mmCIF file of N, CA and C in Angstrom:
data_model
loop_
_atom_site.group_PDB
_atom_site.id
_atom_site.type_symbol
_atom_site.label_atom_id
_atom_site.label_comp_id
_atom_site.label_asym_id
_atom_site.label_seq_id
_atom_site.Cartn_x
_atom_site.Cartn_y
_atom_site.Cartn_z
ATOM 1 N N MET A 1 61.081 114.686 120.429
ATOM 2 C CA MET A 1 60.462 115.413 119.332
ATOM 3 C C MET A 1 60.833 116.892 119.422
ATOM 4 N N ASN A 2 61.199 117.465 118.311
ATOM 5 C CA ASN A 2 61.687 118.840 118.322
ATOM 6 C C ASN A 2 60.620 119.859 117.919
ATOM 7 N N GLY A 3 59.390 119.422 117.725
ATOM 8 C CA GLY A 3 58.327 120.358 117.396
ATOM 9 C C GLY A 3 58.309 120.821 115.953
ATOM 10 N N GLU A 4 59.090 120.161 115.092
ATOM 11 C CA GLU A 4 59.108 120.546 113.679
ATOM 12 C C GLU A 4 58.226 119.609 112.871
ATOM 13 N N THR A 5 57.649 120.156 111.827
ATOM 14 C CA THR A 5 56.820 119.396 110.899
ATOM 15 C C THR A 5 57.418 119.564 109.516
ATOM 16 N N GLU A 6 57.574 118.453 108.799
ATOM 17 C CA GLU A 6 58.127 118.539 107.446
ATOM 18 C C GLU A 6 56.994 118.637 106.433
ATOM 19 N N ILE A 7 56.935 119.778 105.770
ATOM 20 C CA ILE A 7 55.930 119.994 104.731
ATOM 21 C C ILE A 7 56.634 119.999 103.378
ATOM 22 N N ILE A 8 55.850 119.960 102.324
ATOM 23 C CA ILE A 8 56.370 119.999 100.960
ATOM 24 C C ILE A 8 55.840 121.275 100.303
ATOM 25 N N VAL A 9 56.757 122.093 99.787
ATOM 26 C CA VAL A 9 56.368 123.335 99.114
ATOM 27 C C VAL A 9 56.866 123.258 97.683
ATOM 28 N N SER A 10 55.923 123.141 96.751
ATOM 29 C CA SER A 10 56.244 123.008 95.316
ATOM 30 C C SER A 10 57.283 121.914 95.078
ATOM 31 N N GLY A 11 57.070 120.773 95.715
ATOM 32 C CA GLY A 11 57.911 119.594 95.495
ATOM 33 C C GLY A 11 59.169 119.528 96.332
ATOM 34 N N ARG A 12 59.408 120.510 97.189
ATOM 35 C CA ARG A 12 60.629 120.534 97.996
ATOM 36 C C ARG A 12 60.287 120.473 99.484
ATOM 37 N N ALA A 13 60.984 119.591 100.206
ATOM 38 C CA ALA A 13 60.741 119.434 101.638
ATOM 39 C C ALA A 13 61.261 120.633 102.410
ATOM 40 N N TYR A 14 60.524 121.009 103.459
ATOM 41 C CA TYR A 14 60.923 122.131 104.298
ATOM 42 C C TYR A 14 60.345 121.900 105.688
ATOM 43 N N LYS A 15 61.153 122.126 106.721
ATOM 44 C CA LYS A 15 60.693 121.933 108.098
ATOM 45 C C LYS A 15 60.211 123.262 108.681
ATOM 46 N N VAL A 16 59.038 123.212 109.289
ATOM 47 C CA VAL A 16 58.473 124.386 109.950
ATOM 48 C C VAL A 16 58.282 124.081 111.429
ATOM 49 N N LYS A 17 58.290 125.123 112.235
ATOM 50 C CA LYS A 17 58.042 124.957 113.665
ATOM 51 C C LYS A 17 56.546 125.076 113.907
ATOM 52 N N GLY A 18 56.052 124.238 114.763
ATOM 53 C CA GLY A 18 54.654 124.344 115.127
ATOM 54 C C GLY A 18 53.728 123.556 114.224
ATOM 55 N N PRO A 19 52.480 123.498 114.629
ATOM 56 C CA PRO A 19 51.493 122.668 113.942
ATOM 57 C C PRO A 19 50.725 123.368 112.828
ATOM 58 N N SER A 20 51.018 124.647 112.583
ATOM 59 C CA SER A 20 50.276 125.350 111.532
ATOM 60 C C SER A 20 51.210 126.305 110.792
ATOM 61 N N VAL A 21 50.791 126.667 109.582
ATOM 62 C CA VAL A 21 51.543 127.638 108.781
ATOM 63 C C VAL A 21 50.588 128.693 108.249
ATOM 64 N N ARG A 22 51.120 129.902 108.106
ATOM 65 C CA ARG A 22 50.351 131.018 107.570
ATOM 66 C C ARG A 22 50.605 131.138 106.064
ATOM 67 N N TYR A 23 49.682 131.771 105.375
ATOM 68 C CA TYR A 23 49.836 132.032 103.937
ATOM 69 C C TYR A 23 51.169 132.719 103.669
ATOM 70 N N LYS A 24 51.433 133.800 104.421
ATOM 71 C CA LYS A 24 52.654 134.584 104.226
ATOM 72 C C LYS A 24 53.905 133.712 104.409
ATOM 73 N N GLU A 25 53.846 132.781 105.348
ATOM 74 C CA GLU A 25 54.982 131.896 105.610
ATOM 75 C C GLU A 25 55.264 130.987 104.413
ATOM 76 N N ILE A 26 54.214 130.483 103.760
ATOM 77 C CA ILE A 26 54.408 129.633 102.582
ATOM 78 C C ILE A 26 55.050 130.435 101.456
ATOM 79 N N VAL A 27 54.625 131.683 101.254
ATOM 80 C CA VAL A 27 55.237 132.538 100.225
ATOM 81 C C VAL A 27 56.720 132.753 100.543
ATOM 82 N N GLU A 28 57.030 133.028 101.823
ATOM 83 C CA GLU A 28 58.424 133.229 102.229
ATOM 84 C C GLU A 28 59.265 131.973 102.014
ATOM 85 N N ILE A 29 58.703 130.817 102.337
ATOM 86 C CA ILE A 29 59.416 129.549 102.129
ATOM 87 C C ILE A 29 59.667 129.342 100.643
ATOM 88 N N TRP A 30 58.657 129.579 99.810
ATOM 89 C CA TRP A 30 58.823 129.407 98.364
ATOM 90 C C TRP A 30 59.959 130.294 97.852
ATOM 91 N N ASN A 31 59.962 131.548 98.279
ATOM 92 C CA ASN A 31 61.023 132.469 97.861
ATOM 93 C C ASN A 31 62.390 131.972 98.307
ATOM 94 N N LYS A 32 62.476 131.487 99.532
ATOM 95 C CA LYS A 32 63.751 130.985 100.058
ATOM 96 C C LYS A 32 64.232 129.769 99.257
ATOM 97 N N LEU A 33 63.327 128.862 98.950
ATOM 98 C CA LEU A 33 63.681 127.645 98.210
ATOM 99 C C LEU A 33 64.097 127.938 96.768
ATOM 100 N N HIS A 34 63.687 129.081 96.233
ATOM 101 C CA HIS A 34 63.986 129.419 94.840
ATOM 102 C C HIS A 34 65.012 130.548 94.689
ATOM 103 N N GLU A 35 65.685 130.912 95.784
ATOM 104 C CA GLU A 35 66.692 131.977 95.733
ATOM 105 C C GLU A 35 67.784 131.698 94.705
ATOM 106 N N ALA A 36 68.264 130.459 94.679
ATOM 107 C CA ALA A 36 69.366 130.107 93.766
ATOM 108 C C ALA A 36 68.972 130.281 92.303
ATOM 109 N N GLU A 37 67.683 130.175 92.021
ATOM 110 C CA GLU A 37 67.184 130.323 90.650
ATOM 111 C C GLU A 37 66.834 131.773 90.338
ATOM 112 N N GLU A 38 67.058 132.648 91.323
ATOM 113 C CA GLU A 38 66.737 134.064 91.194
ATOM 114 C C GLU A 38 65.262 134.300 90.848
ATOM 115 N N LYS A 39 64.399 133.459 91.440
ATOM 116 C CA LYS A 39 62.959 133.637 91.298
ATOM 117 C C LYS A 39 62.440 134.206 92.610
ATOM 118 N N HIS A 40 61.464 135.107 92.500
ATOM 119 C CA HIS A 40 60.899 135.720 93.694
ATOM 120 C C HIS A 40 59.450 136.105 93.414
ATOM 121 N N ILE A 41 58.581 135.739 94.332
ATOM 122 C CA ILE A 41 57.167 136.093 94.183
ATOM 123 C C ILE A 41 56.933 137.495 94.724
ATOM 124 N N ILE A 42 56.317 138.309 93.915
ATOM 125 C CA ILE A 42 55.862 139.621 94.358
ATOM 126 C C ILE A 42 54.365 139.637 94.076
ATOM 127 N N GLY A 43 53.585 139.852 95.084
ATOM 128 C CA GLY A 43 52.139 139.826 94.901
ATOM 129 C C GLY A 43 51.520 138.707 95.717
ATOM 130 N N THR A 44 50.379 138.241 95.272
ATOM 131 C CA THR A 44 49.609 137.255 96.007
ATOM 132 C C THR A 44 49.374 136.022 95.139
ATOM 133 N N PRO A 45 50.249 135.004 95.250
ATOM 134 C CA PRO A 45 50.105 133.813 94.411
ATOM 135 C C PRO A 45 48.970 132.908 94.886
ATOM 136 N N GLY A 46 48.516 132.063 93.984
ATOM 137 C CA GLY A 46 47.562 131.032 94.356
ATOM 138 C C GLY A 46 48.291 129.922 95.092
ATOM 139 N N ILE A 47 47.738 129.450 96.217
ATOM 140 C CA ILE A 47 48.347 128.361 96.983
ATOM 141 C C ILE A 47 47.289 127.315 97.294
ATOM 142 N N ASP A 48 47.502 126.109 96.790
ATOM 143 C CA ASP A 48 46.647 124.966 97.104
ATOM 144 C C ASP A 48 47.410 124.059 98.052
ATOM 145 N N TYR A 49 46.692 123.292 98.863
ATOM 146 C CA TYR A 49 47.364 122.322 99.728
ATOM 147 C C TYR A 49 46.633 120.987 99.681
ATOM 148 N N GLU A 50 47.384 119.932 100.017
ATOM 149 C CA GLU A 50 46.837 118.590 100.060
ATOM 150 C C GLU A 50 47.216 117.925 101.375
ATOM 151 N N ASP A 51 46.284 117.190 101.936
ATOM 152 C CA ASP A 51 46.518 116.335 103.092
ATOM 153 C C ASP A 51 46.930 117.119 104.331
ATOM 154 N N ASP A 52 46.069 118.051 104.751
ATOM 155 C CA ASP A 52 46.349 118.802 105.975
ATOM 156 C C ASP A 52 46.153 117.903 107.193
ATOM 157 N N LEU A 53 46.208 118.462 108.379
ATOM 158 C CA LEU A 53 46.099 117.678 109.602
ATOM 159 C C LEU A 53 44.812 116.847 109.647
ATOM 160 N N LYS A 54 43.753 117.363 109.016
ATOM 161 C CA LYS A 54 42.468 116.652 108.986
ATOM 162 C C LYS A 54 42.359 115.713 107.785
ATOM 163 N N GLY A 55 43.430 115.650 106.957
ATOM 164 C CA GLY A 55 43.395 114.804 105.761
ATOM 165 C C GLY A 55 42.644 115.437 104.613
ATOM 166 N N GLN A 56 42.450 116.755 104.675
ATOM 167 C CA GLN A 56 41.678 117.451 103.649
ATOM 168 C C GLN A 56 42.583 118.248 102.713
ATOM 169 N N ASP A 57 42.054 118.590 101.566
ATOM 170 C CA ASP A 57 42.723 119.441 100.590
ATOM 171 C C ASP A 57 41.984 120.776 100.553
ATOM 172 N N GLY A 58 42.672 121.815 100.084
ATOM 173 C CA GLY A 58 42.000 123.104 100.001
ATOM 174 C C GLY A 58 42.883 124.177 99.413
ATOM 175 N N VAL A 59 42.424 125.406 99.566
ATOM 176 C CA VAL A 59 43.135 126.584 99.084
ATOM 177 C C VAL A 59 43.505 127.417 100.310
ATOM 178 N N LEU A 60 44.775 127.817 100.375
ATOM 179 C CA LEU A 60 45.228 128.680 101.461
ATOM 180 C C LEU A 60 45.154 130.123 100.969
ATOM 181 N N LEU A 61 44.347 130.913 101.631
ATOM 182 C CA LEU A 61 44.109 132.294 101.226
ATOM 183 C C LEU A 61 44.938 133.266 102.053
ATOM 184 N N PRO A 62 45.220 134.452 101.513
ATOM 185 C CA PRO A 62 45.980 135.463 102.260
ATOM 186 C C PRO A 62 45.360 135.726 103.629
ATOM 187 N N GLY A 63 46.225 135.813 104.644
ATOM 188 C CA GLY A 63 45.769 136.081 105.998
ATOM 189 C C GLY A 63 45.301 134.862 106.759
ATOM 190 N N LYS A 64 45.276 133.710 106.112
ATOM 191 C CA LYS A 64 44.759 132.488 106.739
ATOM 192 C C LYS A 64 45.899 131.551 107.129
ATOM 193 N N THR A 65 45.571 130.573 107.972
ATOM 194 C CA THR A 65 46.517 129.534 108.367
ATOM 195 C C THR A 65 45.884 128.172 108.112
ATOM 196 N N VAL A 66 46.740 127.155 108.085
ATOM 197 C CA VAL A 66 46.257 125.789 107.952
ATOM 198 C C VAL A 66 47.071 124.914 108.901
ATOM 199 N N ASP A 67 46.393 123.977 109.564
ATOM 200 C CA ASP A 67 47.072 123.024 110.431
ATOM 201 C C ASP A 67 47.688 121.946 109.554
ATOM 202 N N VAL A 68 48.956 121.643 109.817
ATOM 203 C CA VAL A 68 49.699 120.726 108.956
ATOM 204 C C VAL A 68 50.208 119.508 109.729
ATOM 205 N N LYS A 69 50.589 118.498 108.968
ATOM 206 C CA LYS A 69 51.253 117.314 109.510
ATOM 207 C C LYS A 69 52.402 116.996 108.574
ATOM 208 N N ASP A 70 53.274 116.085 108.979
ATOM 209 C CA ASP A 70 54.362 115.677 108.099
ATOM 210 C C ASP A 70 53.789 115.241 106.754
ATOM 211 N N GLY A 71 54.300 115.813 105.694
ATOM 212 C CA GLY A 71 53.873 115.446 104.354
ATOM 213 C C GLY A 71 52.793 116.319 103.753
ATOM 214 N N THR A 72 52.244 117.268 104.511
ATOM 215 C CA THR A 72 51.279 118.193 103.919
ATOM 216 C C THR A 72 51.983 118.907 102.767
ATOM 217 N N SER A 73 51.328 118.940 101.624
ATOM 218 C CA SER A 73 51.950 119.459 100.408
ATOM 219 C C SER A 73 51.269 120.751 99.953
ATOM 220 N N PHE A 74 52.096 121.742 99.617
ATOM 221 C CA PHE A 74 51.600 123.029 99.132
ATOM 222 C C PHE A 74 52.065 123.237 97.701
ATOM 223 N N SER A 75 51.145 123.620 96.851
ATOM 224 C CA SER A 75 51.443 123.941 95.466
ATOM 225 C C SER A 75 51.277 125.441 95.293
ATOM 226 N N VAL A 76 52.401 126.112 95.018
ATOM 227 C CA VAL A 76 52.381 127.573 94.875
ATOM 228 C C VAL A 76 52.478 127.889 93.382
ATOM 229 N N ASP A 77 51.538 128.691 92.891
ATOM 230 C CA ASP A 77 51.527 129.078 91.485
ATOM 231 C C ASP A 77 51.964 130.533 91.371
ATOM 232 N N PRO A 78 53.284 130.744 91.173
ATOM 233 C CA PRO A 78 53.781 132.129 91.110
ATOM 234 C C PRO A 78 53.299 132.892 89.887
ATOM 235 N N GLU A 79 52.770 132.182 88.893
ATOM 236 C CA GLU A 79 52.247 132.829 87.698
ATOM 237 C C GLU A 79 50.841 133.384 87.927
ATOM 238 N N HIS A 80 50.153 132.821 88.919
ATOM 239 C CA HIS A 80 48.783 133.261 89.220
ATOM 240 C C HIS A 80 48.857 134.223 90.397
ATOM 241 N N VAL A 81 49.235 135.447 90.138
ATOM 242 C CA VAL A 81 49.429 136.449 91.171
ATOM 243 C C VAL A 81 48.399 137.556 90.991
ATOM 244 N N SER A 82 47.782 137.945 92.103
ATOM 245 C CA SER A 82 46.814 139.042 92.010
ATOM 246 C C SER A 82 47.378 140.276 92.662
#
């Protein structure tokens, strides 16, 4: 096992190291996955997640982390930026 977890960010698979991800990391991943489309989040988007390590759904807030497992899905709403 290489210590990576495959999560889903706005419908796209992405491997992260470790058992948890930070809010800022999800924003960075979203930006990286959308570079080819020349989309970039500036600000604080809304981020929801489904099926975390505990099997729960929730909202990932700035400055917070969530424990993840393979298949944990994050929905980033770049239009809902504060």
